[in-house]
Amino acid sequence: MSAVLHAHPESGPALGIEEGKPRRVLSEAGMRGRWWRFVLILAITAVVLVPILVTVILAFTPGPNSTATGLTFENLSNVFSKTLAATWLKNSLITTLATVLVSVAVAAPAGYVLSRGRSKAVSGYSLLLFVMQSLPIITSVVPLFILFAGMGLVDNLMGLTIIYVGSTMTVATWMMAAYFDSIPISLEEASWIDGCSVFGSFTKVVLRNSLPGVLSTAIFAFLLAWNDYLVAIVFLRSNEIFTLPMGVQSFFQQNATDWTSVMALAVVMMLPPVIVFATLNKYFSVGGIGGSLAGR
Amino acid sequence: MSSTTAQSGLARARRGVAPGGSGTLPGKRKSKLSAQATRTFFWLLLPSVVLLVLIHGYPLVYAAVQATHDGNLLQTGNFIGGENFATVLTSPAFWKAAQFTLWFTIVGVFGSWLVGLGLALLLRTKIPAGNTFKVLLLLPWVVPIVVSSTAWNWLVATPDSLIPSMFRNLGLGTPLFLADPTLASITVMVFKVWVSFPFMMMMTSAALASVDETVYEAASMDGASRWQQFTQITLPLIARSTYISWILMTIFCVNDFPTIYLLTGGGPVSATTSLVVLAYRTVFQDFATGPGVAIAFLMTMTLVVISVILYRQIRKSSVE
């Protein structure tokens, strides 16, 4: 870093003399600060990303029994041919997509009521949702385990989905309500005067203008369902019902961990959230309830 | 966010004309519409209420039943009153876990806040490729814990892992990051900060974006130093958002399971066992359902009280 400090006084005066204006000298100091901060943030980012880089590198490094050299897709193909990775991926995708769809379908209408309703009951419900989202899932997991065991919903993707929907809907409802707050009610009023029903104006006027809110909520539900481990470890028992988090963890139950295979599957698991994040970056809201609490 | 205050202002103004409210609609239509609105609202809310009762309400009530019975995962058992709570509250393991949870939460909240705040302030200035860094730095929050804990395990778990080897090569000995009780606690907390700082960075960045730059010009004309500007202007202006982010991170930390469980499993010798991990182990590994649920129930009650108080305060601060 001291190298950076020394580099500038050398190049600085030359430019300053060339221009010979105080304004230029000022921006020179600004430039130096900019590059300083650039180097600092570059160093921090590099350190922060080490675990992620390690995952990606190991995933494409030849395994202990491999004859391949350089980077290889061998681990990935091994994971899919020798383990149930394809099944786990399918299970995770089904559960997550179902959670996203049902969460939004439940949270959007409820969020609309929270945004437009002004009775005591509505604000009481809003408080109830806030309290429920702050409770540890472990409390409801044990009773639900017993309830679901009686209904054949343990070791079952449907049972898993129901719990995911239940645990996303509190925050999802808040997020939808916060978004609906930003849609002027004059749009609905105009449609009521045109003879539209309250429900009609909700679906035709409000929902139609709420794509960003719906996307943020969907991303939130997606991440929660895709990343969950606690509910999965309690409710899933058999290998072929595992979701990806359980699949990745199952590698550690063997005597010697095959790191390259674990990392190959880990890359498969982190790809969907990273892709969603990269493409829908601007709808990515701050941990769900953060944005909605700040906004409401 | 200036749009935030504008938004909540709008929301309040809007409530005046909401269906069922003292709207601007002509009288006859209004009452008809408001009756219709109430009915529609009921149906729109119904699925959400049903789910809330099924997934949150029923389990809470049943948890209260389990906590006061000597049953297991198959049957409820006999009513034993507060015995489970007595067992839990007199066990050293519970207090040790409570203590660890407290430290884990304090370090998790303020550690990630300080890192997030620092980075948000840094990224607020003009930096080449600043937006790229902003996106890259969010990755620890986006990547699943199962994946990042695996990577952290690979980096630190055994004496021959990458980071202990580096320490050894630098002549600093071989730290046992996950085998030494104290070091394992620190490692778990650092991992938590690594996972959580992007959340704090996002919250703070959003709040900073709404701070009017001209305030600083005025302050520096009055001779305020950089530090004074930061403590007297920046911090107070982002106070509400900071407060909310602390609250949420506290909830995230207290309820956290995978960050701890996947890195250390609660060990070594239960040094990193938090209350949630303890409740999980008590129920699903020791099969002591009553005491396990009692632990979860104690946490729940504490969090209900805390979150109701905090919710009121957030609401109050948004009205002011």
Coordinates of C-alpha atoms in Angstrom, one line a residue:
Chain A
M1 CA 0.0 0.0 0.0
S2 CA 2.9 2.4 0.6
A3 CA 3.8 1.8 -3.0
V4 CA 0.6 3.5 -4.0
L5 CA 1.3 6.4 -1.7
H6 CA 4.7 7.0 -3.3
A7 CA 3.5 6.6 -6.8
H8 CA 1.4 9.7 -6.7
P9 CA 3.7 12.5 -5.6
E10 CA 5.8 11.5 -8.7
S11 CA 3.0 11.7 -11.2
G12 CA 1.1 14.4 -9.4
P13 CA 3.2 17.5 -10.0
A14 CA 3.8 16.7 -13.7
L15 CA 0.1 16.9 -14.3
G16 CA -0.4 19.8 -12.0
I17 CA 2.2 21.9 -13.8
E18 CA 0.9 20.9 -17.2
E19 CA -2.5 22.4 -16.4
G20 CA -1.4 25.0 -14.0
K21 CA -4.8 25.7 -12.5
P22 CA -5.8 25.3 -8.9
R23 CA -9.0 23.5 -9.9
R24 CA -7.0 20.8 -11.6
V25 CA -4.8 20.3 -8.5
L26 CA -7.9 19.8 -6.4
S27 CA -9.3 17.1 -8.6
E28 CA -5.8 15.5 -8.6
A29 CA -6.1 15.1 -4.8
G30 CA -9.6 13.7 -5.4
M31 CA -8.2 11.3 -8.0
R32 CA -5.6 10.1 -5.5
G33 CA -8.2 9.5 -2.9
R34 CA -10.3 7.6 -5.4
W35 CA -7.5 5.2 -6.3
W36 CA -6.6 4.7 -2.7
R37 CA -10.1 3.7 -1.9
F38 CA -10.2 1.5 -5.0
V39 CA -7.2 -0.4 -3.7
L40 CA -8.7 -0.7 -0.2
I41 CA -12.0 -2.0 -1.4
L42 CA -10.3 -4.3 -3.9
A43 CA -8.3 -5.9 -1.0
I44 CA -11.4 -6.2 1.2
T45 CA -13.5 -7.7 -1.6
A46 CA -10.7 -10.2 -2.4
V47 CA -10.5 -11.4 1.2
V48 CA -14.3 -11.6 1.6
L49 CA -14.7 -13.7 -1.5
V50 CA -12.0 -16.2 -0.6
P51 CA -14.5 -18.9 0.6
I52 CA -16.6 -18.5 -2.5
L53 CA -13.6 -18.6 -4.8
V54 CA -12.3 -21.7 -3.0
T55 CA -15.6 -23.5 -3.6
V56 CA -15.5 -22.7 -7.3
I57 CA -11.9 -23.6 -7.8
L58 CA -12.2 -27.0 -5.9
A59 CA -15.3 -27.9 -7.8
F60 CA -13.3 -27.8 -11.1
T61 CA -10.1 -29.3 -9.7
P62 CA -9.4 -32.9 -10.5
G63 CA -10.3 -35.2 -7.6
P64 CA -7.9 -37.6 -5.7
N65 CA -8.5 -40.6 -8.0
S66 CA -8.6 -38.6 -11.2
T67 CA -6.2 -38.7 -14.1
A68 CA -7.3 -35.3 -15.4
T69 CA -5.1 -32.3 -15.4
G70 CA -5.9 -28.6 -15.2
L71 CA -9.6 -27.7 -14.7
T72 CA -12.2 -30.3 -15.3
F73 CA -15.9 -30.9 -15.4
E74 CA -15.3 -34.4 -14.1
N75 CA -16.5 -33.7 -10.5
L76 CA -19.7 -32.3 -11.8
S77 CA -20.5 -35.2 -14.0
N78 CA -19.4 -37.7 -11.3
V79 CA -21.7 -36.0 -8.8
F80 CA -24.6 -36.4 -11.1
S81 CA -23.8 -39.9 -12.2
K82 CA -22.7 -41.4 -8.9
T83 CA -25.0 -39.7 -6.4
L84 CA -28.7 -38.7 -6.3
A85 CA -27.7 -35.1 -7.1
A86 CA -30.2 -34.8 -10.0
T87 CA -33.0 -36.0 -7.7
W88 CA -32.0 -33.5 -5.0
L89 CA -31.8 -30.7 -7.5
K90 CA -35.2 -31.6 -8.8
N91 CA -36.6 -31.8 -5.3
S92 CA -35.2 -28.4 -4.4
L93 CA -36.5 -26.8 -7.6
I94 CA -40.0 -28.2 -7.1
T95 CA -40.2 -27.2 -3.4
T96 CA -38.8 -23.8 -4.0
L97 CA -41.0 -22.9 -7.0
A98 CA -44.1 -24.1 -5.2
T99 CA -43.2 -22.0 -2.2
V100 CA -42.6 -19.0 -4.4
L101 CA -45.9 -19.3 -6.2
V102 CA -48.1 -20.0 -3.2
S103 CA -46.4 -17.4 -1.0
V104 CA -47.0 -14.7 -3.5
A105 CA -50.6 -15.9 -4.1
V106 CA -51.3 -15.7 -0.3
A107 CA -49.2 -12.6 0.5
A108 CA -50.4 -10.3 -2.3
P109 CA -54.1 -10.2 -1.3
A110 CA -53.3 -10.1 2.4
G111 CA -50.7 -7.3 1.7
Y112 CA -53.4 -5.4 -0.2
V113 CA -55.7 -5.5 2.8
L114 CA -52.8 -4.4 5.1
S115 CA -52.1 -1.5 2.9
R116 CA -55.6 -0.3 2.2
G117 CA -57.5 -1.4 5.3
R118 CA -57.6 1.0 8.3
S119 CA -59.5 -0.9 10.9
K120 CA -58.1 -2.0 14.3
A121 CA -58.3 -5.6 13.2
V122 CA -56.0 -4.9 10.2
S123 CA -53.3 -3.2 12.2
G124 CA -53.6 -5.9 14.9
Y125 CA -53.0 -8.5 12.2
S126 CA -50.0 -6.5 10.9
L127 CA -48.5 -6.6 14.5
L128 CA -49.3 -10.3 14.7
L129 CA -47.3 -11.0 11.5
F130 CA -44.4 -9.0 12.8
V131 CA -44.3 -11.0 16.0
M132 CA -44.6 -14.3 14.2
Q133 CA -41.7 -13.6 11.9
S134 CA -39.5 -12.9 14.8
L135 CA -40.1 -16.3 16.5
P136 CA -37.7 -19.2 16.2
I137 CA -38.9 -21.8 13.7
I138 CA -37.7 -24.5 16.1
T139 CA -40.7 -23.8 18.3
S140 CA -43.3 -24.7 15.6
V141 CA -41.1 -27.4 14.1
V142 CA -41.7 -29.9 16.9
P143 CA -45.5 -29.7 17.1
L144 CA -45.7 -29.6 13.3
F145 CA -43.5 -32.7 13.1
I146 CA -46.0 -34.6 15.3
L147 CA -49.0 -33.2 13.3
F148 CA -47.5 -33.9 10.0
A149 CA -46.4 -37.4 11.0
G150 CA -50.0 -38.3 11.6
M151 CA -50.9 -37.0 8.1
G152 CA -48.0 -38.7 6.2
L153 CA -46.4 -35.3 5.5
V154 CA -43.0 -36.1 7.1
D155 CA -40.3 -37.1 4.6
N156 CA -42.6 -35.5 2.0
L157 CA -41.9 -32.5 -0.2
M158 CA -45.5 -31.2 0.2
G159 CA -45.1 -31.1 3.9
L160 CA -41.8 -29.2 3.5
T161 CA -43.5 -26.7 1.1
I162 CA -46.4 -26.0 3.5
I163 CA -43.9 -25.1 6.2
Y164 CA -41.9 -22.9 3.9
V165 CA -45.0 -21.1 2.7
G166 CA -46.0 -20.6 6.4
S167 CA -42.6 -19.2 7.3
T168 CA -42.3 -16.9 4.2
M169 CA -45.8 -15.5 4.3
T170 CA -45.4 -13.2 7.3
V171 CA -42.5 -11.2 5.7
A172 CA -43.9 -11.6 2.2
T173 CA -47.2 -10.0 3.3
W174 CA -45.3 -7.1 4.8
M175 CA -43.3 -6.7 1.6
M176 CA -46.3 -6.7 -0.6
A177 CA -48.1 -4.2 1.7
A178 CA -45.1 -1.9 1.6
Y179 CA -45.2 -2.0 -2.2
F180 CA -48.9 -1.4 -2.4
D181 CA -48.4 1.6 -0.2
S182 CA -46.5 3.2 -3.1
I183 CA -49.3 2.8 -5.6
P184 CA -51.6 5.8 -5.5
I185 CA -55.2 5.0 -4.5
S186 CA -56.5 7.4 -7.1
L187 CA -56.0 4.6 -9.7
E188 CA -58.4 2.4 -7.8
E189 CA -60.8 5.2 -7.2
A190 CA -61.0 5.9 -10.9
S191 CA -61.8 2.2 -11.5
W192 CA -64.5 2.1 -8.8
I193 CA -66.2 5.1 -10.4
D194 CA -66.1 3.1 -13.7
G195 CA -68.0 0.4 -11.8
C196 CA -65.2 -1.9 -11.0
S197 CA -65.5 -4.0 -7.8
V198 CA -62.9 -3.8 -5.0
F199 CA -61.6 -7.2 -6.0
G200 CA -61.6 -6.3 -9.6
S201 CA -59.6 -3.1 -9.0
F202 CA -57.2 -5.1 -6.9
T203 CA -56.4 -7.6 -9.6
K204 CA -56.8 -5.4 -12.7
V205 CA -55.4 -2.1 -11.4
V206 CA -53.1 -2.7 -8.4
L207 CA -51.6 -6.1 -9.2
R208 CA -51.0 -5.2 -12.8
N209 CA -48.8 -2.3 -11.6
S210 CA -47.0 -4.3 -8.9
L211 CA -44.5 -6.4 -10.8
P212 CA -41.5 -5.0 -8.9
G213 CA -43.1 -5.7 -5.6
V214 CA -44.2 -9.2 -6.7
L215 CA -40.6 -9.9 -7.9
S216 CA -39.0 -8.8 -4.7
T217 CA -41.4 -10.9 -2.7
A218 CA -40.8 -13.9 -5.0
I219 CA -37.0 -13.5 -4.6
F220 CA -37.3 -13.4 -0.8
A221 CA -39.4 -16.6 -0.8
F222 CA -37.1 -18.2 -3.3
L223 CA -34.0 -17.6 -1.1
L224 CA -35.7 -18.8 2.1
A225 CA -36.9 -22.0 0.6
W226 CA -33.8 -22.7 -1.4
N227 CA -31.4 -22.1 1.5
D228 CA -33.3 -23.7 4.3
Y229 CA -31.6 -26.3 6.4
L230 CA -33.4 -26.5 9.7
V231 CA -36.8 -27.6 8.4
A232 CA -35.2 -30.0 5.9
I233 CA -33.0 -31.7 8.5
V234 CA -36.0 -32.3 10.8
F235 CA -38.6 -33.4 8.2
L236 CA -36.6 -35.2 5.5
R237 CA -35.5 -38.8 6.2
S238 CA -34.8 -40.7 3.0
N239 CA -32.1 -40.0 0.5
E240 CA -34.4 -39.7 -2.5
I241 CA -36.5 -37.0 -0.8
F242 CA -33.6 -34.9 0.2
T243 CA -33.3 -31.3 -1.0
L244 CA -29.9 -29.9 -2.1
P245 CA -28.8 -28.6 1.4
M246 CA -29.4 -32.1 2.8
G247 CA -27.6 -33.6 -0.2
V248 CA -24.5 -31.5 0.3
Q249 CA -24.5 -32.4 4.0
S250 CA -24.8 -36.1 3.3
F251 CA -21.3 -36.1 1.9
F252 CA -19.9 -35.3 5.3
Q253 CA -21.4 -38.5 6.8
Q254 CA -18.9 -40.6 4.9
N255 CA -15.6 -41.4 6.5
A256 CA -13.3 -39.4 4.3
T257 CA -15.0 -36.3 2.8
D258 CA -14.5 -36.1 -0.9
W259 CA -14.0 -32.3 -1.1
T260 CA -14.0 -31.9 -4.8
S261 CA -17.4 -33.7 -5.1
V262 CA -18.9 -31.7 -2.3
M263 CA -17.7 -28.5 -3.9
A264 CA -19.1 -29.5 -7.3
L265 CA -22.5 -30.0 -5.7
A266 CA -22.1 -26.8 -3.7
V267 CA -21.5 -24.9 -6.9
V268 CA -24.7 -26.4 -8.3
M269 CA -26.5 -25.2 -5.2
M270 CA -25.3 -21.7 -5.2
L271 CA -25.8 -21.1 -8.9
P272 CA -29.6 -20.5 -8.9
P273 CA -29.5 -17.8 -6.1
V274 CA -26.5 -16.1 -7.7
I275 CA -28.2 -16.1 -11.1
V276 CA -31.4 -14.7 -9.6
F277 CA -29.4 -12.1 -7.8
A278 CA -27.4 -11.2 -10.9
T279 CA -30.3 -10.8 -13.2
L280 CA -32.9 -9.4 -10.8
N281 CA -30.4 -7.3 -8.8
K282 CA -32.6 -4.2 -8.6
Y283 CA -35.6 -6.1 -7.2
F284 CA -33.4 -7.7 -4.6
S285 CA -34.7 -6.3 -1.4
V286 CA -32.8 -6.1 1.8
G287 CA -33.5 -9.3 3.6
G288 CA -37.2 -9.0 3.0
I289 CA -38.6 -7.3 6.0
G290 CA -35.8 -4.8 6.3
G291 CA -37.0 -2.8 3.3
S292 CA -40.6 -3.1 4.2
L293 CA -40.1 -2.0 7.8
A294 CA -38.1 0.9 6.7
G295 CA -40.6 1.8 4.0
R296 CA -43.8 1.6 6.0
Chain B
M1 CA -34.8 7.7 2.3
S2 CA -36.6 10.9 1.4
S3 CA -39.0 8.8 -0.6
T4 CA -39.6 6.8 2.5
T5 CA -40.9 9.7 4.4
A6 CA -42.8 10.8 1.4
Q7 CA -44.2 7.3 1.1
S8 CA -45.4 7.0 4.6
G9 CA -46.8 10.4 4.4
L10 CA -48.7 9.4 1.2
A11 CA -49.8 6.2 2.9
R12 CA -51.3 8.2 5.7
A13 CA -52.9 10.7 3.4
R14 CA -54.2 7.8 1.4
R15 CA -55.8 6.1 4.3
G16 CA -58.1 9.0 4.5
V17 CA -59.7 8.0 1.2
A18 CA -59.3 4.2 1.5
P19 CA -62.4 2.2 0.9
G20 CA -64.4 2.1 4.1
G21 CA -62.9 5.4 5.1
S22 CA -64.1 9.0 5.0
G23 CA -63.5 9.1 1.2
T24 CA -64.4 11.5 -1.5
L25 CA -66.9 9.2 -3.1
P26 CA -70.5 10.3 -3.1
G27 CA -72.4 9.2 0.0
K28 CA -74.6 6.4 -1.4
R29 CA -71.9 4.8 -3.4
K30 CA -69.5 5.1 -0.5
S31 CA -71.5 3.0 2.0
K32 CA -72.2 0.4 -0.7
L33 CA -68.6 0.3 -1.6
S34 CA -67.4 0.2 2.0
A35 CA -69.6 -2.8 2.7
Q36 CA -68.3 -4.5 -0.4
A37 CA -64.7 -3.6 0.6
T38 CA -65.1 -5.1 4.0
R39 CA -66.4 -8.3 2.5
T40 CA -63.7 -8.4 -0.2
F41 CA -61.0 -7.7 2.4
F42 CA -62.2 -10.6 4.5
W43 CA -61.8 -13.0 1.6
L44 CA -58.5 -11.6 0.5
L45 CA -57.1 -12.0 4.0
L46 CA -58.6 -15.5 4.7
P47 CA -55.9 -17.7 3.1
S48 CA -53.2 -15.8 5.0
V49 CA -55.1 -16.2 8.3
V50 CA -55.7 -19.9 7.8
L51 CA -52.0 -20.4 7.1
L52 CA -51.0 -18.3 10.1
V53 CA -53.2 -20.4 12.4
L54 CA -52.0 -23.7 10.9
I55 CA -48.3 -23.0 10.7
H56 CA -47.9 -20.5 13.6
G57 CA -50.9 -20.5 15.9
Y58 CA -51.6 -24.2 16.3
P59 CA -47.9 -25.1 16.9
L60 CA -47.5 -22.4 19.5
V61 CA -50.5 -23.7 21.5
Y62 CA -49.3 -27.3 21.0
A63 CA -45.8 -26.3 22.1
A64 CA -47.2 -24.9 25.3
V65 CA -49.0 -28.2 25.8
Q66 CA -45.8 -30.2 25.1
A67 CA -43.7 -28.0 27.4
T68 CA -45.9 -28.9 30.3
H69 CA -46.1 -32.6 29.6
D70 CA -43.6 -35.5 29.9
G71 CA -44.3 -36.9 26.4
N72 CA -42.1 -37.6 23.4
L73 CA -42.4 -37.2 19.7
L74 CA -45.1 -39.9 19.5
Q75 CA -47.4 -39.1 22.4
T76 CA -48.3 -36.1 24.6
G77 CA -47.7 -37.9 27.9
N78 CA -48.9 -36.7 31.3
F79 CA -49.3 -33.2 32.6
I80 CA -46.4 -32.3 34.8
G81 CA -46.9 -28.5 35.2
G82 CA -43.7 -26.5 35.3
E83 CA -41.4 -29.4 35.8
N84 CA -39.8 -29.1 32.3
F85 CA -39.2 -25.4 32.8
A86 CA -37.7 -26.1 36.2
T87 CA -35.4 -28.8 34.7
V88 CA -34.3 -26.4 32.0
L89 CA -33.9 -23.3 34.2
T90 CA -31.7 -25.2 36.7
S91 CA -29.5 -26.9 34.1
P92 CA -26.1 -25.4 33.5
A93 CA -26.3 -26.3 29.8
F94 CA -29.2 -23.9 29.4
W95 CA -27.4 -21.0 31.0
K96 CA -24.2 -21.7 29.1
A97 CA -26.2 -21.7 25.8
A98 CA -28.0 -18.5 26.8
Q99 CA -24.7 -16.9 27.5
F100 CA -23.3 -18.0 24.2
T101 CA -26.4 -16.8 22.4
L102 CA -26.0 -13.4 24.0
W103 CA -22.4 -13.0 22.9
F104 CA -23.1 -14.5 19.5
T105 CA -25.9 -11.9 19.1
I106 CA -23.9 -8.9 20.4
V107 CA -20.9 -9.7 18.1
G108 CA -23.2 -10.7 15.2
V109 CA -25.2 -7.4 15.4
F110 CA -22.5 -4.9 16.1
G111 CA -19.7 -6.6 14.2
S112 CA -21.7 -6.8 11.0
W113 CA -23.0 -3.3 11.5
L114 CA -19.6 -1.8 11.9
V115 CA -18.2 -3.7 8.8
G116 CA -21.4 -2.9 6.8
L117 CA -21.3 0.8 7.8
G118 CA -17.6 1.1 7.0
L119 CA -18.1 -0.4 3.5
A120 CA -21.3 1.6 2.9
L121 CA -19.4 4.8 3.7
L122 CA -16.5 3.8 1.5
L123 CA -18.8 2.7 -1.4
R124 CA -20.7 6.0 -1.2
T125 CA -17.7 7.9 -2.4
K126 CA -16.7 7.8 -6.0
I127 CA -14.6 4.7 -6.7
P128 CA -13.8 3.1 -10.0
A129 CA -16.1 0.1 -10.6
G130 CA -17.9 1.0 -7.3
N131 CA -21.1 -0.8 -8.4
T132 CA -19.3 -4.0 -9.2
F133 CA -17.8 -4.1 -5.7
K134 CA -21.3 -3.4 -4.3
V135 CA -22.7 -6.5 -6.1
L136 CA -19.7 -8.7 -5.3
L137 CA -19.8 -7.8 -1.6
L138 CA -23.4 -8.9 -1.3
L139 CA -22.4 -12.5 -2.3
P140 CA -21.9 -13.8 1.3
W141 CA -25.5 -12.9 2.0
V142 CA -26.8 -14.5 -1.3
V143 CA -24.8 -17.8 -1.2
P144 CA -26.6 -20.5 0.8
I145 CA -25.2 -21.1 4.3
V146 CA -24.8 -24.8 3.5
V147 CA -22.4 -23.8 0.7
S148 CA -20.4 -21.2 2.6
S149 CA -20.1 -23.3 5.8
T150 CA -18.7 -26.1 3.6
A151 CA -16.1 -23.7 2.2
W152 CA -15.3 -22.3 5.7
N153 CA -14.9 -25.9 7.0
W154 CA -12.5 -26.6 4.2
L155 CA -10.5 -23.5 5.0
V156 CA -10.2 -24.0 8.8
A157 CA -11.5 -27.3 10.1
T158 CA -8.3 -29.5 10.4
P159 CA -4.7 -28.6 11.3
D160 CA -3.8 -29.3 7.6
S161 CA -6.5 -26.9 6.2
L162 CA -5.4 -23.9 4.3
I163 CA -5.6 -21.2 6.9
P164 CA -4.0 -23.2 9.8
S165 CA -1.2 -24.2 7.4
M166 CA -0.7 -20.5 6.5
F167 CA -0.4 -19.7 10.2
R168 CA 2.1 -22.5 10.6
N169 CA 4.2 -21.4 7.7
L170 CA 4.3 -17.9 9.2
G171 CA 5.6 -19.4 12.4
L172 CA 2.5 -18.6 14.4
G173 CA 1.8 -22.1 15.5
T174 CA -1.2 -24.2 14.3
P175 CA -4.4 -22.7 15.6
L176 CA -7.2 -25.3 16.0
F177 CA -10.0 -23.0 14.8
L178 CA -12.9 -25.5 15.4
A179 CA -11.4 -27.7 18.1
D180 CA -10.4 -25.2 20.7
P181 CA -13.5 -24.0 22.6
T182 CA -12.6 -20.3 22.7
L183 CA -11.3 -20.2 19.2
A184 CA -14.3 -22.1 17.9
S185 CA -16.7 -19.5 19.4
I186 CA -14.7 -16.7 17.8
T187 CA -14.6 -18.5 14.4
V188 CA -18.4 -19.0 14.5
M189 CA -18.9 -15.3 15.3
V190 CA -16.6 -14.2 12.5
F191 CA -18.5 -16.5 10.2
K192 CA -21.7 -14.9 11.3
V193 CA -20.3 -11.4 10.7
W194 CA -19.1 -12.6 7.2
V195 CA -22.6 -13.8 6.4
S196 CA -24.4 -10.8 7.8
F197 CA -22.4 -7.7 6.9
P198 CA -23.9 -7.4 3.4
F199 CA -27.4 -7.0 4.9
M200 CA -26.1 -4.1 7.1
M201 CA -24.3 -2.6 4.1
M202 CA -27.5 -2.7 2.0
M203 CA -29.6 -1.1 4.8
T204 CA -27.0 1.6 5.5
S205 CA -26.4 2.3 1.8
A206 CA -30.1 2.8 1.3
A207 CA -30.3 5.1 4.2
L208 CA -27.2 7.1 3.2
A209 CA -28.5 7.5 -0.3
S210 CA -31.3 9.7 1.1
V211 CA -29.1 12.0 3.1
D212 CA -29.0 15.4 1.4
E213 CA -25.4 16.3 0.4
T214 CA -25.9 20.0 0.9
V215 CA -26.1 19.5 4.6
Y216 CA -22.4 18.6 4.6
E217 CA -21.5 21.7 2.6
A218 CA -23.2 23.8 5.2
A219 CA -21.6 22.0 8.0
S220 CA -18.0 22.3 6.6
M221 CA -18.6 26.0 6.0
D222 CA -19.4 26.2 9.7
G223 CA -16.1 24.5 10.4
A224 CA -17.3 21.0 11.4
S225 CA -14.6 18.3 11.1
R226 CA -15.1 15.1 9.1
W227 CA -15.6 13.2 12.4
Q228 CA -18.1 15.8 13.7
Q229 CA -20.0 15.6 10.5
F230 CA -20.1 11.9 10.8
T231 CA -21.3 11.7 14.4
Q232 CA -23.5 14.8 14.4
I233 CA -25.0 14.6 11.0
T234 CA -24.7 11.2 9.3
L235 CA -25.4 9.0 12.2
P236 CA -28.5 10.9 13.5
L237 CA -29.9 11.1 9.9
I238 CA -29.7 7.3 9.4
A239 CA -30.7 6.5 13.0
R240 CA -34.1 5.0 12.2
S241 CA -32.8 2.7 9.6
T242 CA -29.9 1.7 11.9
Y243 CA -32.3 1.0 14.7
I244 CA -34.4 -1.2 12.4
S245 CA -31.4 -3.1 11.1
W246 CA -30.2 -3.8 14.7
I247 CA -33.6 -5.1 15.6
L248 CA -33.7 -7.4 12.6
M249 CA -30.2 -8.6 13.0
T250 CA -30.8 -9.4 16.7
I251 CA -33.8 -11.6 15.6
F252 CA -31.7 -13.2 12.9
C253 CA -28.9 -14.0 15.3
V254 CA -31.0 -15.3 18.2
N255 CA -32.9 -17.6 15.8
D256 CA -29.9 -18.7 13.8
F257 CA -29.4 -22.4 13.4
P258 CA -27.4 -23.3 10.3
T259 CA -24.5 -20.8 10.7
I260 CA -23.6 -22.5 14.0
Y261 CA -24.8 -26.0 13.5
L262 CA -23.1 -26.5 10.1
L263 CA -19.8 -25.1 11.1
T264 CA -19.3 -26.7 14.6
G265 CA -22.4 -28.7 15.3
G266 CA -22.5 -26.8 18.6
G267 CA -19.2 -28.2 19.7
P268 CA -16.4 -28.6 20.8
V269 CA -17.9 -29.7 24.2
S270 CA -20.9 -27.5 23.5
A271 CA -18.8 -24.4 23.5
T272 CA -20.8 -23.0 20.5
T273 CA -24.2 -24.4 21.5
S274 CA -26.8 -21.6 21.2
L275 CA -30.3 -21.9 22.5
V276 CA -31.7 -23.0 19.2
V277 CA -29.0 -25.6 18.7
L278 CA -29.6 -26.8 22.3
A279 CA -33.4 -27.0 21.7
Y280 CA -32.8 -29.0 18.5
R281 CA -30.3 -31.4 20.1
T282 CA -32.6 -31.9 23.2
V283 CA -35.5 -32.8 21.1
F284 CA -34.0 -34.7 18.1
Q285 CA -30.8 -36.2 19.6
D286 CA -31.6 -36.7 23.3
F287 CA -35.3 -37.2 22.5
A288 CA -36.3 -35.1 25.5
T289 CA -39.2 -33.4 23.9
G290 CA -40.6 -31.7 26.9
P291 CA -37.5 -29.9 28.0
G292 CA -36.5 -29.1 24.4
V293 CA -39.8 -27.5 23.7
A294 CA -39.6 -25.7 27.0
I295 CA -36.3 -24.1 25.8
A296 CA -37.9 -23.0 22.5
F297 CA -40.9 -21.8 24.4
L298 CA -38.9 -19.6 26.8
M299 CA -37.1 -18.1 23.7
T300 CA -40.5 -17.5 22.1
M301 CA -42.0 -15.7 25.0
T302 CA -38.9 -13.5 25.4
L303 CA -39.0 -12.7 21.7
V304 CA -42.7 -12.0 21.7
V305 CA -42.3 -9.4 24.5
I306 CA -39.2 -7.9 22.9
S307 CA -40.7 -7.7 19.4
V308 CA -44.0 -6.2 20.5
I309 CA -42.1 -3.4 22.4
L310 CA -39.8 -2.8 19.4
Y311 CA -42.7 -2.8 16.9
R312 CA -44.4 -0.1 18.9
Q313 CA -41.2 1.9 19.0
I314 CA -40.6 1.6 15.2
R315 CA -44.2 2.6 14.6
K316 CA -43.8 5.6 16.9
S317 CA -40.6 6.7 15.3
S318 CA -42.3 6.5 11.8
V319 CA -45.1 8.8 12.9
E320 CA -42.9 11.4 14.4

